[in-house]
Coordinates of C-alpha atoms in Angstrom, one line a residue:
X1 CA 80.7 -87.0 -252.5
X2 CA 77.1 -85.8 -252.1
X3 CA 78.4 -82.4 -251.0
X4 CA 80.6 -82.1 -254.1
X5 CA 77.7 -83.1 -256.3
X6 CA 75.6 -80.4 -254.8
X7 CA 78.3 -77.8 -255.3
X8 CA 78.8 -78.9 -258.9
X9 CA 75.1 -78.6 -259.6
X10 CA 75.1 -75.0 -258.2
X11 CA 78.1 -73.8 -260.1
X12 CA 76.4 -72.8 -263.4
X13 CA 74.0 -70.5 -261.6
X14 CA 76.8 -69.1 -259.5
X15 CA 79.1 -68.6 -262.5
X16 CA 76.4 -66.7 -264.3
X17 CA 76.2 -64.5 -261.2
X18 CA 79.9 -64.1 -261.3
X19 CA 79.8 -62.9 -264.9
X20 CA 77.3 -60.2 -263.9
X21 CA 79.5 -59.2 -260.9
X22 CA 82.7 -58.9 -263.0
X23 CA 81.1 -57.2 -266.0
X24 CA 79.2 -54.7 -263.9
X25 CA 82.4 -53.9 -261.8
X26 CA 84.6 -53.5 -264.9
X27 CA 82.2 -51.3 -266.9
X28 CA 81.3 -49.2 -263.9
X29 CA 85.0 -48.7 -262.9
X30 CA 85.9 -47.7 -266.4
X31 CA 83.1 -45.2 -266.7
X32 CA 83.9 -43.9 -263.2
X33 CA 87.5 -43.3 -264.0
X34 CA 86.5 -41.4 -267.2
X35 CA 84.0 -39.2 -265.3
X36 CA 86.4 -38.8 -262.4
X37 CA 89.1 -37.4 -264.6
X38 CA 86.9 -34.5 -265.7
X39 CA 85.6 -34.0 -262.2
X40 CA 89.2 -33.7 -261.0
X41 CA 90.0 -31.2 -263.6
X42 CA 86.8 -29.3 -262.7
X43 CA 87.8 -29.2 -259.0
X44 CA 91.2 -27.8 -260.0
X45 CA 89.7 -25.3 -262.4
X46 CA 90.1 -21.5 -261.9
X47 CA 86.4 -21.2 -262.6
X48 CA 84.8 -20.9 -259.1
X49 CA 81.4 -22.1 -260.3
X50 CA 82.8 -25.2 -261.9
X51 CA 84.9 -25.9 -258.8
X52 CA 81.8 -25.7 -256.6
X53 CA 79.7 -27.8 -258.9
X54 CA 82.3 -30.6 -259.0
X55 CA 82.8 -30.2 -255.3
X56 CA 79.1 -30.6 -254.7
X57 CA 79.0 -33.7 -256.8
X58 CA 81.7 -35.4 -254.9
X59 CA 80.2 -34.3 -251.6
X60 CA 76.8 -35.7 -252.5
X61 CA 78.0 -39.1 -253.8
X62 CA 80.5 -39.7 -251.1
X63 CA 78.2 -38.5 -248.4
X64 CA 75.1 -40.7 -249.1
X65 CA 74.9 -44.5 -249.0
X66 CA 75.5 -46.3 -252.3
X67 CA 72.4 -48.5 -251.7
X68 CA 70.2 -45.4 -251.3
X69 CA 71.6 -44.0 -254.6
X70 CA 70.8 -47.3 -256.3
X71 CA 67.3 -47.4 -254.9
X72 CA 66.8 -43.7 -255.9
X73 CA 67.9 -44.4 -259.5
X74 CA 65.9 -47.6 -259.9
X75 CA 62.7 -46.9 -257.8
X76 CA 62.4 -43.2 -256.9
X77 CA 63.6 -41.4 -260.0
X78 CA 61.0 -43.0 -262.4
X79 CA 58.2 -42.0 -260.1
X80 CA 59.5 -38.4 -259.9
X81 CA 60.4 -38.1 -263.6
X82 CA 58.7 -40.9 -265.6
X83 CA 60.9 -40.1 -268.6
X84 CA 63.8 -41.4 -266.6
X85 CA 62.3 -44.8 -266.0
X86 CA 65.1 -47.5 -266.3
X87 CA 63.7 -51.0 -266.9
X88 CA 67.0 -52.7 -267.0
X89 CA 68.3 -53.6 -263.5
X90 CA 71.9 -53.9 -264.9
X91 CA 71.7 -50.4 -266.5
X92 CA 70.4 -48.9 -263.2
X93 CA 73.2 -50.6 -261.2
X94 CA 75.8 -49.4 -263.8
X95 CA 74.6 -45.8 -263.5
X96 CA 74.6 -45.9 -259.7
X97 CA 78.0 -47.5 -259.4
X98 CA 79.6 -45.3 -262.1
X99 CA 78.3 -42.1 -260.5
X100 CA 79.2 -43.1 -257.0
X101 CA 82.7 -44.4 -257.9
X102 CA 83.4 -41.3 -260.0
X103 CA 83.3 -39.2 -256.9
X104 CA 86.1 -41.3 -255.3
X105 CA 88.1 -41.5 -258.6
X106 CA 88.0 -37.7 -258.9
X107 CA 89.8 -37.3 -255.6
X108 CA 92.3 -40.0 -256.6
X109 CA 93.0 -38.4 -259.9
X110 CA 93.2 -34.9 -258.4
X111 CA 95.7 -36.1 -255.8
X112 CA 97.8 -37.8 -258.4
X113 CA 97.9 -34.7 -260.7
X114 CA 98.7 -32.3 -257.8
X115 CA 101.5 -34.6 -256.6
X116 CA 103.5 -33.9 -259.7
X117 CA 106.1 -31.2 -259.0
X118 CA 106.0 -28.2 -261.3
X119 CA 109.7 -28.6 -261.9
X120 CA 108.8 -31.6 -264.1
X121 CA 107.3 -29.3 -266.6
X122 CA 110.3 -27.1 -266.5
X123 CA 112.6 -30.1 -267.0
X124 CA 110.7 -31.0 -270.2
X125 CA 111.1 -27.4 -271.4
X126 CA 114.9 -27.6 -270.8
X127 CA 115.0 -30.8 -272.8
X128 CA 113.4 -29.1 -275.7
X129 CA 110.0 -30.8 -275.4
X130 CA 106.7 -29.2 -276.2
X131 CA 104.1 -29.0 -273.5
X132 CA 102.2 -32.0 -275.0
X133 CA 105.4 -34.0 -275.3
X134 CA 106.2 -33.2 -271.7
X135 CA 102.8 -34.4 -270.6
X136 CA 103.0 -37.5 -272.7
X137 CA 106.5 -38.6 -271.9
X138 CA 107.2 -37.2 -268.4
X139 CA 103.9 -36.3 -266.6
X140 CA 101.5 -39.0 -267.7
X141 CA 103.7 -42.0 -266.9
X142 CA 104.1 -40.7 -263.4
X143 CA 100.4 -40.0 -263.0
X144 CA 99.5 -43.5 -264.2
X145 CA 102.0 -45.0 -261.8
X146 CA 100.5 -43.2 -258.9
X147 CA 96.9 -43.9 -259.9
X148 CA 97.2 -47.7 -260.2
X149 CA 97.4 -48.7 -256.5
X150 CA 94.4 -46.5 -255.3
X151 CA 92.3 -47.3 -258.4
X152 CA 93.0 -51.0 -257.9
X153 CA 91.8 -50.7 -254.2
X154 CA 88.7 -48.9 -255.4
X155 CA 88.0 -51.6 -258.0
X156 CA 88.3 -54.4 -255.4
X157 CA 86.0 -52.5 -253.0
X158 CA 83.5 -52.0 -255.8
X159 CA 83.7 -55.7 -256.7
X160 CA 82.5 -56.6 -253.2
X161 CA 80.0 -53.7 -253.0
X162 CA 78.3 -55.0 -256.2
X163 CA 76.6 -57.6 -253.9
X164 CA 74.0 -54.9 -253.0
X165 CA 72.5 -55.2 -256.5
X166 CA 70.8 -58.3 -255.2
X167 CA 68.5 -55.8 -253.4
X168 CA 67.0 -54.9 -256.8
X169 CA 66.8 -58.5 -257.9
X170 CA 69.8 -58.4 -260.3
X171 CA 71.3 -61.9 -260.2
X172 CA 74.9 -61.5 -259.2
X173 CA 76.8 -64.0 -257.1
X174 CA 75.0 -63.0 -253.9
X175 CA 71.5 -63.1 -255.5
X176 CA 72.3 -66.5 -257.1
X177 CA 73.5 -67.8 -253.7
X178 CA 70.4 -66.6 -251.9
X179 CA 68.2 -68.1 -254.6
X180 CA 69.9 -71.5 -254.3
X181 CA 69.8 -71.4 -250.5
X182 CA 66.1 -70.6 -250.6
X183 CA 65.3 -73.4 -253.0
X184 CA 67.5 -76.1 -251.4
X185 CA 67.6 -75.0 -247.8
X186 CA 71.3 -75.7 -247.8
X187 CA 73.7 -73.2 -246.3
X188 CA 76.6 -75.0 -248.0
X189 CA 76.1 -72.7 -251.0
X190 CA 77.9 -70.0 -249.1
X191 CA 81.2 -72.0 -249.5
X192 CA 81.4 -71.9 -253.3
X193 CA 80.0 -68.4 -253.4
X194 CA 82.7 -67.1 -251.1
X195 CA 85.3 -69.1 -253.0
X196 CA 84.2 -67.4 -256.2
X197 CA 84.6 -63.9 -254.7
X198 CA 88.1 -64.9 -253.4
X199 CA 89.2 -66.1 -256.9
X200 CA 87.9 -63.0 -258.7
X201 CA 89.5 -60.7 -256.1
X202 CA 92.8 -62.6 -256.3
X203 CA 92.8 -62.4 -260.1
X204 CA 92.2 -58.7 -260.2
X205 CA 94.6 -58.0 -257.4
X206 CA 97.3 -59.8 -259.4
X207 CA 96.4 -57.8 -262.5
X208 CA 96.8 -54.5 -260.7
X209 CA 100.0 -55.6 -259.1
X210 CA 101.4 -56.5 -262.5
X211 CA 100.3 -53.2 -263.9
X212 CA 101.9 -51.4 -261.0
X213 CA 105.2 -53.3 -261.5
X214 CA 105.1 -52.7 -265.2
X215 CA 104.7 -48.9 -264.9
X216 CA 107.2 -48.7 -262.1
X217 CA 109.8 -50.3 -264.4
X218 CA 108.9 -48.1 -267.3
X219 CA 109.0 -45.0 -265.1
X220 CA 112.5 -45.9 -263.9
X221 CA 113.8 -46.3 -267.5

């Protein structure tokens, strides 16, 4: 009973941390997918300069640790360029995660686009569809269907990686857990913290599976 009372008293702080974890992941993933789409188009461009720039971007953000990127944006960049000082820890984390995840999303989007056979465009032309109608009704549904599983995996990975924001004192689940452990000296706080991560992961995994099933059915119609 005493253990349950302790866990109950910790929940408000852990739930506030969970809100930061979920909102940061959702916003960063959305921004990353948006940026990644244009990066993918850039990497497939006939313009050599644009291809190299987009390639350099993905190489840099995939080749350096996310934690180092977060530290650079929050600590180092303001000292190098004072005008780029970011006082909000959440904003700094959002920028770091968005830019990092965009490099991975670019590869996912590029692979999805390139996996569509050119005969699909020809089939649309045979059916009397315009280029935009072909893209909307034939190409896009197939791309979305192929994007959902890898994007879902990337989202879940980011959800767990967000725990590193505790290193810049942003109070996510991990930071809240460490704060409670420090003030109470109780390692029991790890139990509800891990449970929260499991619940959030399970919810979003179910959401992506539902989306995957939905678009699989629509694509088959």
